[in-house]
Coordinates of C-alpha atoms in Angstrom, one line a residue:
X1 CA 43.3 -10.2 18.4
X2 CA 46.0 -8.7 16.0
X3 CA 49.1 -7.2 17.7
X4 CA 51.1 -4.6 16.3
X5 CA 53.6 -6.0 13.6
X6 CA 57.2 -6.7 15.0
X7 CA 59.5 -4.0 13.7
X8 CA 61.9 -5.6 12.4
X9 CA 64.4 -3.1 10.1
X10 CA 67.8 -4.5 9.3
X11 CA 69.7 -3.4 6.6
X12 CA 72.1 -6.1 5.2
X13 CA 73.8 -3.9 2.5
X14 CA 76.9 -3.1 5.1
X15 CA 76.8 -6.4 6.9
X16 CA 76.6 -8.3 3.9
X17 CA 78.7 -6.3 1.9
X18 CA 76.2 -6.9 -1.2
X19 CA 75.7 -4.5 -4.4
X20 CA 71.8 -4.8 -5.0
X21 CA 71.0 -5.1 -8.7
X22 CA 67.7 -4.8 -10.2
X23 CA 65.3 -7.3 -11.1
X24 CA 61.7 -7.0 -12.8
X25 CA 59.9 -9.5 -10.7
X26 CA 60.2 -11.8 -7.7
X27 CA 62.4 -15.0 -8.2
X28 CA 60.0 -17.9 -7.5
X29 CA 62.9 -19.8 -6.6
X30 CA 64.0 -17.1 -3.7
X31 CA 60.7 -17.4 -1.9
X32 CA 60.8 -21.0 -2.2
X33 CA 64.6 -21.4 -0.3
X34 CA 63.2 -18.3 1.6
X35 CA 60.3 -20.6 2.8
X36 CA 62.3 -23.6 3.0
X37 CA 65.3 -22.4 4.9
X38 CA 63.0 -21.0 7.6
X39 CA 61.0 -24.6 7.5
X40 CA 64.3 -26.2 7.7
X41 CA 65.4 -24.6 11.1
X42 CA 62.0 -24.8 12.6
X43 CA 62.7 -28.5 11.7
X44 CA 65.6 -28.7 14.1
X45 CA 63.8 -27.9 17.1
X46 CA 60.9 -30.2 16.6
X47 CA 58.2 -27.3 15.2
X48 CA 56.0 -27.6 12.9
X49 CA 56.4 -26.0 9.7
X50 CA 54.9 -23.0 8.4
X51 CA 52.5 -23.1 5.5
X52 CA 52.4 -21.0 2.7
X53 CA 49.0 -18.8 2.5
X54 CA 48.4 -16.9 -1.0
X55 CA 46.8 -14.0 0.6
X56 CA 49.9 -13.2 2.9
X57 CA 52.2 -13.9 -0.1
X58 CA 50.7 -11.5 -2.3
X59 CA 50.2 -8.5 0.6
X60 CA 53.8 -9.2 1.6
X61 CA 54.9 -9.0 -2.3
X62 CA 52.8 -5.7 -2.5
X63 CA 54.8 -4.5 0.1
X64 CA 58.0 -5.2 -0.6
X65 CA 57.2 -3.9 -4.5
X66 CA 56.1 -0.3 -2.7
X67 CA 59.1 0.2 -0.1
X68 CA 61.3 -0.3 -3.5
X69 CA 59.3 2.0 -5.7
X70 CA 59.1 4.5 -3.1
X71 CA 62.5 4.1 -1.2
X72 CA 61.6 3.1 1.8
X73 CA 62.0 0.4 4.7
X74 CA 59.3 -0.3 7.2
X75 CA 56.3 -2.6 8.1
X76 CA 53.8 0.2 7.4
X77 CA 53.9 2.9 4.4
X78 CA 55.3 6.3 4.6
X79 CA 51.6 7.2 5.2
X80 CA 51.5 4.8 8.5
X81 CA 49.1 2.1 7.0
X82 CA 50.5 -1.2 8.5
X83 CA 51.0 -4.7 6.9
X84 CA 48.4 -6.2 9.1
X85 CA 46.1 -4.3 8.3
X86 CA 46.5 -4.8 4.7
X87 CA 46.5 -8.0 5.3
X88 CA 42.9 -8.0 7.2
X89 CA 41.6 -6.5 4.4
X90 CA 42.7 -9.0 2.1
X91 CA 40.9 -11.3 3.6
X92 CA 43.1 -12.9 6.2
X93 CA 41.4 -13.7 9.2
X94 CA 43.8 -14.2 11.9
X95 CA 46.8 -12.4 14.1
X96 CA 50.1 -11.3 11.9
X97 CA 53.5 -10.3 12.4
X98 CA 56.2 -8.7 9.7
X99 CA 59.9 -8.8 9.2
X100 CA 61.5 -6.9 6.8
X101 CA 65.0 -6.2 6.1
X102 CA 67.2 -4.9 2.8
X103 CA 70.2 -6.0 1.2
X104 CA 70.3 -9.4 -0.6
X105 CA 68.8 -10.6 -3.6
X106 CA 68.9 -14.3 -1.8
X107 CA 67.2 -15.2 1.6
X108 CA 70.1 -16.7 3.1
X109 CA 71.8 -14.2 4.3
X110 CA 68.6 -12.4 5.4
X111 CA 67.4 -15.1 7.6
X112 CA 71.0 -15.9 9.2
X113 CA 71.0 -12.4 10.9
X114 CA 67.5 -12.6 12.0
X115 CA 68.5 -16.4 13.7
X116 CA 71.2 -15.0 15.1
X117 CA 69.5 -12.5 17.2
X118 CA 67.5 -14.0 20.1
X119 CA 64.4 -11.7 19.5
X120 CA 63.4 -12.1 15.9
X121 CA 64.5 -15.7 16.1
X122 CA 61.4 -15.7 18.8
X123 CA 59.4 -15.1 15.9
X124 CA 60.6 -16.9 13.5
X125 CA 60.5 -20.3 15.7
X126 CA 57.8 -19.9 17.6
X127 CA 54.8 -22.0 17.7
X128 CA 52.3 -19.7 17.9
X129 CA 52.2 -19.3 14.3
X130 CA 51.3 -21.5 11.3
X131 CA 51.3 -19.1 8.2
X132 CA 53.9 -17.7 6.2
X133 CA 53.9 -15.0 3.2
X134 CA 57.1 -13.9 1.3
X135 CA 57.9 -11.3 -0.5
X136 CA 61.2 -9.5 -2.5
X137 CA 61.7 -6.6 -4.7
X138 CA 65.3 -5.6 -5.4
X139 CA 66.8 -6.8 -2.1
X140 CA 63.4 -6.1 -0.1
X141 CA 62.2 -8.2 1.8
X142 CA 59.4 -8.7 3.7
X143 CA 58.0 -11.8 5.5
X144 CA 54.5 -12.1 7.4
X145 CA 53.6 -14.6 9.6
X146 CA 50.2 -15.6 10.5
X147 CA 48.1 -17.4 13.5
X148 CA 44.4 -18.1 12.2
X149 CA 41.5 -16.6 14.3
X150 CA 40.8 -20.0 16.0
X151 CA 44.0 -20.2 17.7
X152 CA 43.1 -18.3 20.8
X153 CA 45.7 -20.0 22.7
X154 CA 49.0 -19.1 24.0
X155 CA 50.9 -21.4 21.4
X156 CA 50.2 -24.7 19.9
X157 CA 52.2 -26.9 22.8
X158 CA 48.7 -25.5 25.0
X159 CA 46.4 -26.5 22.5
X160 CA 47.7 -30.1 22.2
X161 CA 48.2 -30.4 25.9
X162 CA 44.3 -29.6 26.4
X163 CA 43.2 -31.6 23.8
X164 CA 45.5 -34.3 25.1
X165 CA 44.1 -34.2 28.5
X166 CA 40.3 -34.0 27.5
X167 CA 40.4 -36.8 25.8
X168 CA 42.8 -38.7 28.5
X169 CA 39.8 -37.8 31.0
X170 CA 37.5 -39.7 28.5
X171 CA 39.9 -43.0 28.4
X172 CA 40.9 -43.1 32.2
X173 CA 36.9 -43.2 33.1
X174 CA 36.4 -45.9 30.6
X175 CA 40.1 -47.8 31.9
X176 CA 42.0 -47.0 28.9
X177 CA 45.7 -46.5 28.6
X178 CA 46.3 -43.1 28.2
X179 CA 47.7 -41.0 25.4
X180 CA 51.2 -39.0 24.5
X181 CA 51.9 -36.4 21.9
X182 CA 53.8 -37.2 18.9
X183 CA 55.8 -34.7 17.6
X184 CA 55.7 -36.6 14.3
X185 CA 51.5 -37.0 14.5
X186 CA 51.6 -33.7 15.8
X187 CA 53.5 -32.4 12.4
X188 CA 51.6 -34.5 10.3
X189 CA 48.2 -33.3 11.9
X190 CA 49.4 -29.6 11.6
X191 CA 50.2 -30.4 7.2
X192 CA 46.8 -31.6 7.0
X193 CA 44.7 -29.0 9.0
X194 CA 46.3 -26.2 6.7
X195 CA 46.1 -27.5 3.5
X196 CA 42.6 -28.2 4.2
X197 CA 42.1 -24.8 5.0
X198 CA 44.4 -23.2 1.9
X199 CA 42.6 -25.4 -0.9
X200 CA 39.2 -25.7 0.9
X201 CA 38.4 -28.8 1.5
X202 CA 37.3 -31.3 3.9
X203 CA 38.6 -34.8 4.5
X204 CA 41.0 -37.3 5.4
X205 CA 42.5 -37.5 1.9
X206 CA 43.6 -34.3 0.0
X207 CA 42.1 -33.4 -3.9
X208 CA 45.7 -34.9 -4.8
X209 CA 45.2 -38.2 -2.7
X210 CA 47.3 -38.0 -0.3
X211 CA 45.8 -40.1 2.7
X212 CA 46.5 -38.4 6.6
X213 CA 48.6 -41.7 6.9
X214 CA 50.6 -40.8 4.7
X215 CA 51.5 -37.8 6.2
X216 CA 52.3 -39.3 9.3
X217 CA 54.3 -41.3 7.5
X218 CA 56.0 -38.2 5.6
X219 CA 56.4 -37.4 8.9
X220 CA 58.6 -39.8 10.0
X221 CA 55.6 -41.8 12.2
X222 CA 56.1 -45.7 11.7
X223 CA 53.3 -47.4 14.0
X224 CA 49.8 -47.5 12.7
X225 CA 47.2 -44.2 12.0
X226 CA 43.9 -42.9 12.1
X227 CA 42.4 -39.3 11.1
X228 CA 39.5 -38.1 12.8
X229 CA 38.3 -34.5 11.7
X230 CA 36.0 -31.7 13.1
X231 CA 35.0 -28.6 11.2
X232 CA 34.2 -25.2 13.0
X233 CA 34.7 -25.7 17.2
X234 CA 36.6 -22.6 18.4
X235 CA 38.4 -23.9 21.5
X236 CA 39.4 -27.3 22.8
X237 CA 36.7 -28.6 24.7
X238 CA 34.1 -28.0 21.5
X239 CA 35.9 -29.8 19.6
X240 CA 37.1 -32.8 21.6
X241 CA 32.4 -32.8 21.9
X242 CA 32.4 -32.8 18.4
X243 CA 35.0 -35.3 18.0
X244 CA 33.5 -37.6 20.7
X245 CA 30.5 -37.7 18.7
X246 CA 31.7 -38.7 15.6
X247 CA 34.9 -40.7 16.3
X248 CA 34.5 -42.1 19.9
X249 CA 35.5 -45.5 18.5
X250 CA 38.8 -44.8 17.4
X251 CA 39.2 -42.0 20.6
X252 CA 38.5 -44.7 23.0
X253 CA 40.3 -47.6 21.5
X254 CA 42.2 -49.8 23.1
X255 CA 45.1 -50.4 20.5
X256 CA 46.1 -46.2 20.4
X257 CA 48.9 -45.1 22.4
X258 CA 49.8 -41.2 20.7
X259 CA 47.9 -38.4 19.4
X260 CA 48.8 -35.4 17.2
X261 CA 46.2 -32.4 17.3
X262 CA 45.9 -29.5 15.4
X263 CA 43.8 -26.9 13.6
X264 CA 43.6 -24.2 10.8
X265 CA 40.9 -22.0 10.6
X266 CA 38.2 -24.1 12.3
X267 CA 39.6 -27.5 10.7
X268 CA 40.9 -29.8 12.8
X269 CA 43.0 -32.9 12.9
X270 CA 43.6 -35.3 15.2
X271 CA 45.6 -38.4 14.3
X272 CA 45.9 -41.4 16.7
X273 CA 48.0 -43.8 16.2
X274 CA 49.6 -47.4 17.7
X275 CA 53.2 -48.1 19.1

């Protein structure tokens, strides 16, 4: 269920010692390195990283647009109507949380304070989430982060592990080697499960060909991979049913050794793969 938004209100002007200067519209580039700088330290500690979601990028640009024209600094408006439930109305169906902070026209120096203080670096590494909108307006900045309805889990590490052990119960009764988690499956899986989701779609190979293999490949996975997909189980055990009734072959065979699991709004990936 959505939470109330992290307030998050830091303003960089006297830390950074930065002269704001105004611009007409958003630099694609800054939410790019924005995105990407945030991906990058996620990287370091073995997370998954965030995906990019339209919707939230275009509530949090809203945002950020209104606390310039209006002066002020906050994850809700002068009139108390909060970011996530702007977002809700957009269309997003899923929990959300908001940074935002003032003072620099690039995200660098925004996201070094927030990673260096324990709590919003919480946020901004933590597994639970798997969405990510941007937006700046004049040194604005504010930043949404999103965990689709389906995940009704404490954080991703609980999914895997259950769908890791479900399917383990399924290969020890049939005297299978059991399975591990792969970070890099586990990354791959998670790419694949929100891009199907973001440009709706269904399948093992993306509308611009690119095969779950070689994501797991991307990934940094050198043994060989298989996909197998489910579409619309809200929990665990549904879909490791679902899955067992359309993939048992490649679930229970003997060759596999790791898994990766994920999901994104009711899509799901899981990606087995050799030694």
């Amino acid at each position: 269920m959505p939470q109330k938004p992290i307030d998050v209100n830091i303003d960089l002007n006297d830390l950074l010692g930065l002269k704001r200067q105004k611009q007409s519209a958003p630099d694609p580039k800054a939410l790019e390195r924005a995105l990407s700088l945030v991906n990058g330290e996620r990287g370091k500690l073995g997370l998954h990283p965030l995906q990019g979601v339209p919707t939230l990028f275009q509530v949090a640009q809203a945002h950020a647009t209104d606390m310039d024209q209006r002066g002020y600094l906050g994850n809700a408006t002068p009139e108390g109507d909060a970011i996530s439930g702007k977002a809700r109305r957009a269309g997003y169906e899923g929990r959300t949380e908001v940074l935002v902070a003032d003072g620099a026209e690039q995200p660098d120096g925004v996201i070094r304070e927030w990673l260096a203080n324990p709590q919003y670096q919480k946020h901004l590494m933590s597994e639970s989430y798997q969405h990510i909108g941007i937006g700046t307006s004049d040194g604005l900045w504010t930043f949404i982060l999103g965990a689709p309805q389906s995940i009704q889990l404490s954080d991703v590490r609980e999914l895997r592990a259950q769908v890791l052990k479900l399917i383990n119960e399924q290969r020890q009764r049939a005297s299978l080697p059991l399975l591990e988690l792969s970070d890099a499956l586990g990354t791959a899986a998670q790419e694949h499960s929100a891009d199907m989701a973001q440009r709706d779609y269904f399948g093992t190979t993306s509308p611009s060909g690119e095969t779950i293999a070689a994501r797991a490949q991307k990934a940094g996975f050198t043994g060989r991979s298989v996909g197998c997909l489910t579409k619309g189980p809200q929990s665990p055990d549904e879909a490791v049913v679902a899955l067992l009734g359309t993939s048992r072959g490649n679930l229970l065979h003997p060759d596999v050794r790791l898994l990766g699991v994920a999901t994104t709004a009711g899509r799901w990936t899981v990606i087995l793969g050799t030694r």
